[in-house]
PDB file of C-alpha atoms in Angstrom:
ATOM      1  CA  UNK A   4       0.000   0.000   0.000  1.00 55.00           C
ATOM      2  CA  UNK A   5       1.502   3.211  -1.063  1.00 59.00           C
ATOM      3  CA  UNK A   6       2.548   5.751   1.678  1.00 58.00           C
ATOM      4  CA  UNK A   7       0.013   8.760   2.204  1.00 57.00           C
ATOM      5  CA  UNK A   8       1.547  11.990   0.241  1.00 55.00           C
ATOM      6  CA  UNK A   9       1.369  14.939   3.574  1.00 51.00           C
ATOM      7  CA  UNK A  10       2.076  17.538   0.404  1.00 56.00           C
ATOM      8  CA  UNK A  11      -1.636  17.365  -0.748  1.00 56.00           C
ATOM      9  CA  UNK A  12      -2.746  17.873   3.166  1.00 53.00           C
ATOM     10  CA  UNK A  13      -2.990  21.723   4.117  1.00 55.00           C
ATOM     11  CA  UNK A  14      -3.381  23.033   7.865  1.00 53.00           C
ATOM     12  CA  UNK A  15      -6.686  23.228   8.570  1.00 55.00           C
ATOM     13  CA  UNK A  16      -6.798  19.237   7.335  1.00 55.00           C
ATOM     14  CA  UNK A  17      -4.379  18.386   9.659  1.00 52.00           C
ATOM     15  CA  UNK A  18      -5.424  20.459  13.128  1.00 53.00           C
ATOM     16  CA  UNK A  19      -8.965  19.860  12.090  1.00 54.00           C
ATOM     17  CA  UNK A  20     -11.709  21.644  13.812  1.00 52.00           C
ATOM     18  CA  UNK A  21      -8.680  22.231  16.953  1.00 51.00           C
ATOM     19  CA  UNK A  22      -7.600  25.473  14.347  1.00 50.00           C
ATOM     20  CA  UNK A  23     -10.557  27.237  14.512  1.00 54.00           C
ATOM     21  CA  UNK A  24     -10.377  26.645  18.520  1.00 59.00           C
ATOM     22  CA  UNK A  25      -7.089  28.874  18.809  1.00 60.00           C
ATOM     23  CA  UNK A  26      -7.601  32.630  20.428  1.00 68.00           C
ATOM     24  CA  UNK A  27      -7.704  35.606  18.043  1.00 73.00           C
ATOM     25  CA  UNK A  28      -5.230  37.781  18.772  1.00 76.00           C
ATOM     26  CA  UNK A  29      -6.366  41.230  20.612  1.00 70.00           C
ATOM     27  CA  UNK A  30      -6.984  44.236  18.492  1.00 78.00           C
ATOM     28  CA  UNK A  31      -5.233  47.784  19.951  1.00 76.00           C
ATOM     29  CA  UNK A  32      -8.716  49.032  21.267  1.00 79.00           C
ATOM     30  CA  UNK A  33      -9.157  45.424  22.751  1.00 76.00           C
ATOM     31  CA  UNK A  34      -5.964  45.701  24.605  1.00 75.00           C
ATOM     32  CA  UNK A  35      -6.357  49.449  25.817  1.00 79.00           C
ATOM     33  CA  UNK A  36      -9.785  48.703  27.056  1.00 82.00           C
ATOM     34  CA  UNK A  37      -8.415  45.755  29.236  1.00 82.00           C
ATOM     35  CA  UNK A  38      -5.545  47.786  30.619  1.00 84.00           C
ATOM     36  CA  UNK A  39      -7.994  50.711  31.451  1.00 84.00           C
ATOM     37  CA  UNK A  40     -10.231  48.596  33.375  1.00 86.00           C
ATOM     38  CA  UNK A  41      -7.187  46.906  34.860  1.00 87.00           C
ATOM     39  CA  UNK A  42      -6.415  50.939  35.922  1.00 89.00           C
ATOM     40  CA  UNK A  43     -10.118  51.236  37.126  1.00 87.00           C
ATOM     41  CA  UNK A  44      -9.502  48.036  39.268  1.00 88.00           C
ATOM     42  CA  UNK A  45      -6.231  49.157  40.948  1.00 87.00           C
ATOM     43  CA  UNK A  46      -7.429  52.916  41.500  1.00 88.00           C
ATOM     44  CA  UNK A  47     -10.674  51.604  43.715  1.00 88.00           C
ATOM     45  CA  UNK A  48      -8.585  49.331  45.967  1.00 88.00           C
ATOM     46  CA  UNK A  49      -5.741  52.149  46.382  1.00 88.00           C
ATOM     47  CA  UNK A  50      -8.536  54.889  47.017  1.00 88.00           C
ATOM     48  CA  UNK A  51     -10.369  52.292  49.753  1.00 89.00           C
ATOM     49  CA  UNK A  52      -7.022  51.351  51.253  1.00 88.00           C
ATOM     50  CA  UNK A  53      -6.683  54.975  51.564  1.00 88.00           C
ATOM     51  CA  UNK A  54     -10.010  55.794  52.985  1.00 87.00           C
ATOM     52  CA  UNK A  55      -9.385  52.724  55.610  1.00 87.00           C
ATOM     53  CA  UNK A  56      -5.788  54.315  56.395  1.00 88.00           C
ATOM     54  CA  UNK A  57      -7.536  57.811  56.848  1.00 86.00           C
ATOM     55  CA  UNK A  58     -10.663  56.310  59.013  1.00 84.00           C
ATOM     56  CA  UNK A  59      -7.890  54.706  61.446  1.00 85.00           C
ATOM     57  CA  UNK A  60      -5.678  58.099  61.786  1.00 85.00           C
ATOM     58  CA  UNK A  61      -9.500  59.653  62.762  1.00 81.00           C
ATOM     59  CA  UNK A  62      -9.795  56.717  64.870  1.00 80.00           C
ATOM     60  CA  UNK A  63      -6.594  57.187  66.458  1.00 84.00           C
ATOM     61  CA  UNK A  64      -6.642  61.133  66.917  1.00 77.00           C
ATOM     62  CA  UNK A  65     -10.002  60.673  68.712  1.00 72.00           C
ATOM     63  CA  UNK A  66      -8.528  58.320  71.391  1.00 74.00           C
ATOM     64  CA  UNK A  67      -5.342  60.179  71.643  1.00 77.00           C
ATOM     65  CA  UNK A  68      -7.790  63.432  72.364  1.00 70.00           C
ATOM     66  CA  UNK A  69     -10.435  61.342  74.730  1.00 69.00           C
ATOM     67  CA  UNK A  70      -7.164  59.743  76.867  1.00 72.00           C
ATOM     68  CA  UNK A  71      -5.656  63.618  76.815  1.00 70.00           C
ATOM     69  CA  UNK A  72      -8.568  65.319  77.987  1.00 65.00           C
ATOM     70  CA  UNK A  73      -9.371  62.363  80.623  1.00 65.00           C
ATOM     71  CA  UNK A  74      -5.804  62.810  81.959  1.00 65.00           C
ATOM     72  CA  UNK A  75      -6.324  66.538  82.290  1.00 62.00           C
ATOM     73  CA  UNK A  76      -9.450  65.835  84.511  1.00 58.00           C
ATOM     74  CA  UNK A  77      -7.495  63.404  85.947  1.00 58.00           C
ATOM     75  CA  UNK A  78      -4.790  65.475  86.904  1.00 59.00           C
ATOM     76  CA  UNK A  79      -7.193  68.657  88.412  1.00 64.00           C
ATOM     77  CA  UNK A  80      -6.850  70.132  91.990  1.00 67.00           C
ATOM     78  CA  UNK A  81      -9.866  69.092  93.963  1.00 70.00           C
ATOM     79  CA  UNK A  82     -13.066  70.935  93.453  1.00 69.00           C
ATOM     80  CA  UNK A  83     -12.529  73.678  96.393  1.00 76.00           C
ATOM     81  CA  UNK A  84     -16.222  74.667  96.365  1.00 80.00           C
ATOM     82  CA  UNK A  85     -18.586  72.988  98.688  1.00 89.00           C
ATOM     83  CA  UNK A  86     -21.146  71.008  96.847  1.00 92.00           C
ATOM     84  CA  UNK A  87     -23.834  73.768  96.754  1.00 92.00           C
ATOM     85  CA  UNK A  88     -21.745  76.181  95.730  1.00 92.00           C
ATOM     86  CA  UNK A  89     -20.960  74.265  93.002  1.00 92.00           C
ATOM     87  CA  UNK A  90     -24.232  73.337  91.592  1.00 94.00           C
ATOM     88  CA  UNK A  91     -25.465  77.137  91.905  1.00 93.00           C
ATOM     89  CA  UNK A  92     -22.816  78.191  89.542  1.00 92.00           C
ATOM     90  CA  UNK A  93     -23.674  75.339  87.192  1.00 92.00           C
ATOM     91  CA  UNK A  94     -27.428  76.609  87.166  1.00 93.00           C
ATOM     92  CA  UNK A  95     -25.956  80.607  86.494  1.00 92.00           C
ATOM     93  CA  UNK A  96     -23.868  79.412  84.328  1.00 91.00           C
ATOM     94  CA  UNK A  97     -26.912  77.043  82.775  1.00 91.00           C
ATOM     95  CA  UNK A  98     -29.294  80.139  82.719  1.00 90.00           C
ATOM     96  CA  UNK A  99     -26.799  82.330  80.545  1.00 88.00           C
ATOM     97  CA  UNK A 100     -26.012  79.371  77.989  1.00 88.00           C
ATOM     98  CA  UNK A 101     -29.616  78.881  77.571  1.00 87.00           C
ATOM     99  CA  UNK A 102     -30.058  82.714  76.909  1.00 84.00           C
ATOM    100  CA  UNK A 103     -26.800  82.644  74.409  1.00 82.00           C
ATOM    101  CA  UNK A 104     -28.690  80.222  72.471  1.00 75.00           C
ATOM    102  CA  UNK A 105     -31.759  82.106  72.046  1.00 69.00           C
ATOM    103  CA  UNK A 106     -29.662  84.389  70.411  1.00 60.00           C
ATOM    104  CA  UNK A 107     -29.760  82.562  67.486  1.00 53.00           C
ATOM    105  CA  UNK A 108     -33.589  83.358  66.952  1.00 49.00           C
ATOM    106  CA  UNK A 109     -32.821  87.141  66.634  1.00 49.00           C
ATOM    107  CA  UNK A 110     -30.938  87.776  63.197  1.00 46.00           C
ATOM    108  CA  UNK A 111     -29.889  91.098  64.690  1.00 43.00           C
ATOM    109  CA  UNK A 112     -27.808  89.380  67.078  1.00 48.00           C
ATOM    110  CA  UNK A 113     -24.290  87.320  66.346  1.00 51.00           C
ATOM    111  CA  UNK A 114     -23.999  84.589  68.273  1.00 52.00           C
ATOM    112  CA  UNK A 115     -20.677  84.369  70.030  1.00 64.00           C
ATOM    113  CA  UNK A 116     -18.912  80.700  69.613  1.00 70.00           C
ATOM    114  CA  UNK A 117     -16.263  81.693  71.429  1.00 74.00           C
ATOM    115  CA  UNK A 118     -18.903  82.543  74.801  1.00 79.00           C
ATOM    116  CA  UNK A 119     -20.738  79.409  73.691  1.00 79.00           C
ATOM    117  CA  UNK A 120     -17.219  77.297  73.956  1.00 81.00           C
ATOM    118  CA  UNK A 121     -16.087  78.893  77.224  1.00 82.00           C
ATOM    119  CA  UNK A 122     -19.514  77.985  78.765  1.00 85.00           C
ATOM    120  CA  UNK A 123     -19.482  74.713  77.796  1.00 85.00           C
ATOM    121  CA  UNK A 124     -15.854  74.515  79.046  1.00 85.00           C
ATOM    122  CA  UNK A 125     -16.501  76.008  82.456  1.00 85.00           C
ATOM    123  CA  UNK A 126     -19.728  73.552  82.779  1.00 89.00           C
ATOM    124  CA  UNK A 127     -17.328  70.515  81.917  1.00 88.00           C
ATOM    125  CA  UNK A 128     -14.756  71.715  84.507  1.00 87.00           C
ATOM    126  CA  UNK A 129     -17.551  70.994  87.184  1.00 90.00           C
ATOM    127  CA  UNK A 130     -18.355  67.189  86.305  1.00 92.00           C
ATOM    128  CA  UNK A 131     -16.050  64.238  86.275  1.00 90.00           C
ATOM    129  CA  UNK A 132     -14.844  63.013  83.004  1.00 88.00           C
ATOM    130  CA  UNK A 133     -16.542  59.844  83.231  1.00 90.00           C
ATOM    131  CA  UNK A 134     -20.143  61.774  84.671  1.00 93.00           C
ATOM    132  CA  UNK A 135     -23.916  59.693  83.939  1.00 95.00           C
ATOM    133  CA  UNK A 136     -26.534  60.675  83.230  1.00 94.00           C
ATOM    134  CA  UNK A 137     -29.076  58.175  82.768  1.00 90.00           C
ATOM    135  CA  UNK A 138     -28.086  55.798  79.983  1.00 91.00           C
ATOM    136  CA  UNK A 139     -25.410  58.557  78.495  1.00 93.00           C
ATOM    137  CA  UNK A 140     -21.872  58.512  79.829  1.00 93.00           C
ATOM    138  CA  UNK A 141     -18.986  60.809  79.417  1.00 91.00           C
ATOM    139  CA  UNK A 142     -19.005  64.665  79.730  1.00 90.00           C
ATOM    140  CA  UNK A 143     -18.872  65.474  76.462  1.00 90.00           C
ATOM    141  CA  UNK A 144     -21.932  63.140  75.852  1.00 92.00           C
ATOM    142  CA  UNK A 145     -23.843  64.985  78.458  1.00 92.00           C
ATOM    143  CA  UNK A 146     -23.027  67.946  77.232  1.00 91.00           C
ATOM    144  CA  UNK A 147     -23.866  67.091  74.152  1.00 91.00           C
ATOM    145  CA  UNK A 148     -27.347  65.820  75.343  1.00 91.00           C
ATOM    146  CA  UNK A 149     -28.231  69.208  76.880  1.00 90.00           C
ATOM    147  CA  UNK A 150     -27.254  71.554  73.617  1.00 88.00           C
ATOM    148  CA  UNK A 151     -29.357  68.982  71.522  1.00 89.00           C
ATOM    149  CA  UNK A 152     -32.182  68.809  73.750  1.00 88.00           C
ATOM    150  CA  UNK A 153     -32.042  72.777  73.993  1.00 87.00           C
ATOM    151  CA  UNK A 154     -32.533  72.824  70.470  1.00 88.00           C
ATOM    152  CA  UNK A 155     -35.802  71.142  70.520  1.00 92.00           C
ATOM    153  CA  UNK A 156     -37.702  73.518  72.160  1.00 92.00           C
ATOM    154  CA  UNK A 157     -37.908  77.977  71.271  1.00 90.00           C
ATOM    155  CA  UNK A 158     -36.180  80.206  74.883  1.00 89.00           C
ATOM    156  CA  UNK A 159     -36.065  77.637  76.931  1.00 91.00           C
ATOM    157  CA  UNK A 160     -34.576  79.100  79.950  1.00 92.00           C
ATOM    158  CA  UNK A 161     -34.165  77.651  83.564  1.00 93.00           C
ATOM    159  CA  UNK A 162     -34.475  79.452  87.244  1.00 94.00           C
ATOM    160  CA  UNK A 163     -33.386  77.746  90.381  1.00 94.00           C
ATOM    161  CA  UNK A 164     -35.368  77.885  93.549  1.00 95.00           C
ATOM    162  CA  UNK A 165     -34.206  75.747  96.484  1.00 94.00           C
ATOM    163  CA  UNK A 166     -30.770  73.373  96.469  1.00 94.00           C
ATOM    164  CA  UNK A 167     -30.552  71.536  99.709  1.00 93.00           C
ATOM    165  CA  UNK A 168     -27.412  68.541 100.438  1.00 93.00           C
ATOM    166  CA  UNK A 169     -29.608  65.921 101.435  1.00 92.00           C
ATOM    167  CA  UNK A 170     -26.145  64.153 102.474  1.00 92.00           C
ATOM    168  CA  UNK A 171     -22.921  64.295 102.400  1.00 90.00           C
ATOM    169  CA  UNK A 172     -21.895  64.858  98.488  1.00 92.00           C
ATOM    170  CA  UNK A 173     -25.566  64.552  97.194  1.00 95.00           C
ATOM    171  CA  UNK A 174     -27.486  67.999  96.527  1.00 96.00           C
ATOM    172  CA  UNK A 175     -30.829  67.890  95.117  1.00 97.00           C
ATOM    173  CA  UNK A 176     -31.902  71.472  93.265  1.00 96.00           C
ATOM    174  CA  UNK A 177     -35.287  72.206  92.557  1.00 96.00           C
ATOM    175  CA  UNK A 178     -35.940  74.428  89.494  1.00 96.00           C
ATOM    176  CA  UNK A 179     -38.543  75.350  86.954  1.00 96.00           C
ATOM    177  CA  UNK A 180     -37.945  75.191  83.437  1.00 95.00           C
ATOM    178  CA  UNK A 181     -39.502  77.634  81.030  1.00 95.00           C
ATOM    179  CA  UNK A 182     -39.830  76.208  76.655  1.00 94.00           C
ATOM    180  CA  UNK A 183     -42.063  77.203  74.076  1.00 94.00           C
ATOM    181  CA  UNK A 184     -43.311  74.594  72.230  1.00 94.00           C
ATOM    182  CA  UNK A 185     -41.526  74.962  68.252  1.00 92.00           C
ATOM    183  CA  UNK A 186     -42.243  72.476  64.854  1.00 92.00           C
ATOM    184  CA  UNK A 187     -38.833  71.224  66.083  1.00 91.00           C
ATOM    185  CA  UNK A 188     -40.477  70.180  69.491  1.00 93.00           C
ATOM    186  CA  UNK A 189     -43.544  67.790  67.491  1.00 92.00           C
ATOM    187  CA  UNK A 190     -40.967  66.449  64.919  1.00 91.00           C
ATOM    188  CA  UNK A 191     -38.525  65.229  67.347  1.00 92.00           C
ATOM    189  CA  UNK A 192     -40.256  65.158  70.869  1.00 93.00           C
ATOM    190  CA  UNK A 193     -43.803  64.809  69.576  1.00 92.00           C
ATOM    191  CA  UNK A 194     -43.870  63.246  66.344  1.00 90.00           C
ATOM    192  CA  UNK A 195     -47.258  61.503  67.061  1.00 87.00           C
ATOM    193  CA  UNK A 196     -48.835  64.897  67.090  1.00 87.00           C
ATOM    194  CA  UNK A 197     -47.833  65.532  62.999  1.00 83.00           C
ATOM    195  CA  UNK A 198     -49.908  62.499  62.391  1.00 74.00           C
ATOM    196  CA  UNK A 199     -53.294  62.179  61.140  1.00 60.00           C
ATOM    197  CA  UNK A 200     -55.531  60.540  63.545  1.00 53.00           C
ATOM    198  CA  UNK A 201     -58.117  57.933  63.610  1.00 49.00           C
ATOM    199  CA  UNK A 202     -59.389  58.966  66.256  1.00 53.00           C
ATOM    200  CA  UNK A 203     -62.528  61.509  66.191  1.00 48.00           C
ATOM    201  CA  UNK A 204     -62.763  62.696  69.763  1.00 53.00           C
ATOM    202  CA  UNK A 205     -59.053  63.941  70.392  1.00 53.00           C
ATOM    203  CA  UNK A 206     -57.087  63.682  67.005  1.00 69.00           C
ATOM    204  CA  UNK A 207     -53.319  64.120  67.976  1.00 74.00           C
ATOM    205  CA  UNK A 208     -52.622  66.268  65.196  1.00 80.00           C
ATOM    206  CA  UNK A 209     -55.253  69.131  66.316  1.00 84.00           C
ATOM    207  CA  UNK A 210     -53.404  68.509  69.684  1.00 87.00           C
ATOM    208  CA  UNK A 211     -50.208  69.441  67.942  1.00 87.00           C
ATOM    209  CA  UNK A 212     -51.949  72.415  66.261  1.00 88.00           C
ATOM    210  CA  UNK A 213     -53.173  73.681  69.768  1.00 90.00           C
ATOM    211  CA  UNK A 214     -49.107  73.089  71.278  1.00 93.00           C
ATOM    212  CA  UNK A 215     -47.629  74.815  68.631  1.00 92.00           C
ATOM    213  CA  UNK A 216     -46.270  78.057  70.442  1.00 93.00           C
ATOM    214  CA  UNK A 217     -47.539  77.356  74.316  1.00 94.00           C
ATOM    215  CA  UNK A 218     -44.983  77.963  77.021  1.00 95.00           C
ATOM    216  CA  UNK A 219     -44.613  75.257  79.233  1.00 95.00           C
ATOM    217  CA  UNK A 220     -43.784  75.717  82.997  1.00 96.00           C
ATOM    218  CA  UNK A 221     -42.186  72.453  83.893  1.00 96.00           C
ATOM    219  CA  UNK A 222     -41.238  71.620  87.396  1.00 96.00           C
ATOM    220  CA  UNK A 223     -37.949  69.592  87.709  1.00 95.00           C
ATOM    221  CA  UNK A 224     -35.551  68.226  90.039  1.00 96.00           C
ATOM    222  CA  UNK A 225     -32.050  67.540  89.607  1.00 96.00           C
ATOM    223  CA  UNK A 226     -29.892  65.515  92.244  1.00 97.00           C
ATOM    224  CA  UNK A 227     -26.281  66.069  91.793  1.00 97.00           C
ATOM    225  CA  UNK A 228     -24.577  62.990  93.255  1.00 96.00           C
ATOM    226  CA  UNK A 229     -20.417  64.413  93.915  1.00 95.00           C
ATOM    227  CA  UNK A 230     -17.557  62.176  93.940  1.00 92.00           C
ATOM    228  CA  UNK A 231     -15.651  62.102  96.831  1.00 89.00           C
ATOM    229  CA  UNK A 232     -12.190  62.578  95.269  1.00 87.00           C
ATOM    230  CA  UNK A 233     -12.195  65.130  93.288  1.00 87.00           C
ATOM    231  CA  UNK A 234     -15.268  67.189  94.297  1.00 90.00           C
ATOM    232  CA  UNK A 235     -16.833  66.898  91.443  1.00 92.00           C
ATOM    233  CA  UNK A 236     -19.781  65.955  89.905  1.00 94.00           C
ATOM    234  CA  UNK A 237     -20.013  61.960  89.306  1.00 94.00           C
ATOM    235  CA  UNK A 238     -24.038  61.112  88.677  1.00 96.00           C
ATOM    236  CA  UNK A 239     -27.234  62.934  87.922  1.00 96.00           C
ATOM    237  CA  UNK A 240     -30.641  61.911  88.080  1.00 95.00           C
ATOM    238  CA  UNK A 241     -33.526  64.624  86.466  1.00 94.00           C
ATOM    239  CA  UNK A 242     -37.290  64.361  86.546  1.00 94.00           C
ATOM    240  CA  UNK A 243     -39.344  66.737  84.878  1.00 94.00           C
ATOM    241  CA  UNK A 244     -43.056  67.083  85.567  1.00 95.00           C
ATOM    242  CA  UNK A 245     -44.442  67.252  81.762  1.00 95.00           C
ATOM    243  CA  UNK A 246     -47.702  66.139  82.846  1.00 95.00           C
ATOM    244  CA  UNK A 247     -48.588  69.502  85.139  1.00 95.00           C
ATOM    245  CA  UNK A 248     -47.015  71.312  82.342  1.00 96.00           C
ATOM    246  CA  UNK A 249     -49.406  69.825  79.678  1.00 95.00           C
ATOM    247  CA  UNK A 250     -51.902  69.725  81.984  1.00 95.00           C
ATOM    248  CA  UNK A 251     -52.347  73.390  82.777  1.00 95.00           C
ATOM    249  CA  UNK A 252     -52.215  74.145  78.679  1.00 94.00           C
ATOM    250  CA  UNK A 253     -54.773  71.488  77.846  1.00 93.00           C
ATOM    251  CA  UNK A 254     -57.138  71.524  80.809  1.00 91.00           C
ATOM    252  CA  UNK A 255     -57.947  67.779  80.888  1.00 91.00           C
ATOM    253  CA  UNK A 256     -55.793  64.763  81.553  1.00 92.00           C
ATOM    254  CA  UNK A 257     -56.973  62.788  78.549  1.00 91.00           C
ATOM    255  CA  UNK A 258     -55.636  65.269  76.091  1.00 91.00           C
ATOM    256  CA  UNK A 259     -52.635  65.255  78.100  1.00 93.00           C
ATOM    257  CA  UNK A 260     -51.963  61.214  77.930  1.00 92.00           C
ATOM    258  CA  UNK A 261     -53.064  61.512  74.336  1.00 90.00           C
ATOM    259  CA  UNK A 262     -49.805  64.210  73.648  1.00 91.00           C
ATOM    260  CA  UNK A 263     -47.290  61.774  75.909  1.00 91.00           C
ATOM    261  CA  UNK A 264     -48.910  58.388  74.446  1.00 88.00           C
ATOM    262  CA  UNK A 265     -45.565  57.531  71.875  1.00 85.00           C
ATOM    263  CA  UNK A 266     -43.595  61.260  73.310  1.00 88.00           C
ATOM    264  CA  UNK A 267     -39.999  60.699  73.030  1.00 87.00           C
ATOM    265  CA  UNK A 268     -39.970  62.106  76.662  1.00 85.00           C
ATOM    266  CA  UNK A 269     -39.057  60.547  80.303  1.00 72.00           C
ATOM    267  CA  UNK A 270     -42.300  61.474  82.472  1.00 58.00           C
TER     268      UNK A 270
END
């Protein structure tokens, strides 16, 4: 049998169907496509490595501050004051923070950050660093509680009438606050009242309507609970009588439990 002649055979006879299997090669706008997304790839994992490098210097600069300022409370003199004598300055100094926020109402008037800070400073100086306050712990927490809580209502201000030291290191200080009822006070306080009711004998939202601008007089007392050590200020407790406030507005005691039913209030 005569041997096969390979001459007559071409490629594609030989490889069969494997030829047609091989990879075309890239064209130019192929290739610069795939190295562009190959950029797009690199620049989002160097740009979230960044943000993760700049989120952990944040991180770090906030403890370094926290353990700074907790060493500086750490290292005060003892509070000299007695304990009375300390929380009547608090409340003067209280009274005239409340009054530089109202500025901000009156576009005639600048308000001062700098006044604002030094308050805020001077109040600090008078609790411990680690101070609670229900479930909020820290001084600048609390502090940060009463400016928000300010904000909710229009002039709140606050007058104290009677501190007595109940015991050694614990002074309770009555006091009546004074707020106007704002939008700001239903939204965040109230936001029950903004709704439409289905109720047809005391819809919340004509409740709201009726709120809207009253001054409440709210009796409140505040025990001041000092630690030992430093002199200072270590636990508060606050109770605020909403219901008498509501109640003398309103006139009846179902209107009132239908404004606190869902508050965002302690009564």
């Amino acid at each position: 049998m005569p041997a096969p002649d390979f001459r007559d055979l071409d490629k594609n006879s030989i490889l069969g169907d494997k030829a047609t299997e091989l990879p075309k090669p890239l064209t130019s706008c192929e290739k610069n496509t795939k190295r562009l997304e190959r950029c797009r790839i690199n620049q989002k994992r160097y740009r979230e490595r960044q943000r993760a490098i700049r989120s952990s210097i944040e991180q770090i600069m906030i403890q370094i501050n926290t353990l700074t300022r907790k060493q500086r409370h750490l290292t005060k003199r003892k509070e000299s004051r007695d304990p009375c004598r300390v929380v009547g300055d608090m409340f003067n100094q209280l009274e005239a923070y409340f009054r530089l926020l109202g500025c901000r109402s009156d576009k005639k008037v600048q308000l001062d950050r700098g006044r604002e800070q030094e308050m805020v400073e001077s109040m600090k100086n008078s609790f411990v660093f680690d101070v609670v306050l229900g479930d909020v712990n820290g001084v600048d927490a609390v502090m940060e509680l009463l400016h928000r809580n300010s904000q909710y209502f229009d002039d709140p201000t606050v007058h104290l009438k009677q501190l007595e030291e109940v015991s050694s290191g614990i002074v309770t200080a009555s006091a009546t606050l004074h707020v106007t009822i704002s939008v700001s006070t239903l939204c965040f306080l109230f936001p029950r009242l903004l709704r439409t009711s289905l109720s047809k004998h005391c819809p919340p939202f004509a409740l709201g309507k009726r709120l809207l601008g009253e001054q409440l007089e709210c009796e409140c007392s505040i025990t001041f609970f000092f630690d030992k050590a430093s002199g200072r200020v270590a636990r508060l407790q606050t109770s605020i009588n909403w219901i008498g406030a509501l109640f003398r507005v309103l006139g009846n005691l179902k209107e009132v439990s239908n404004v606190l039913d869902g508050a965002l209030i302690i009564v």
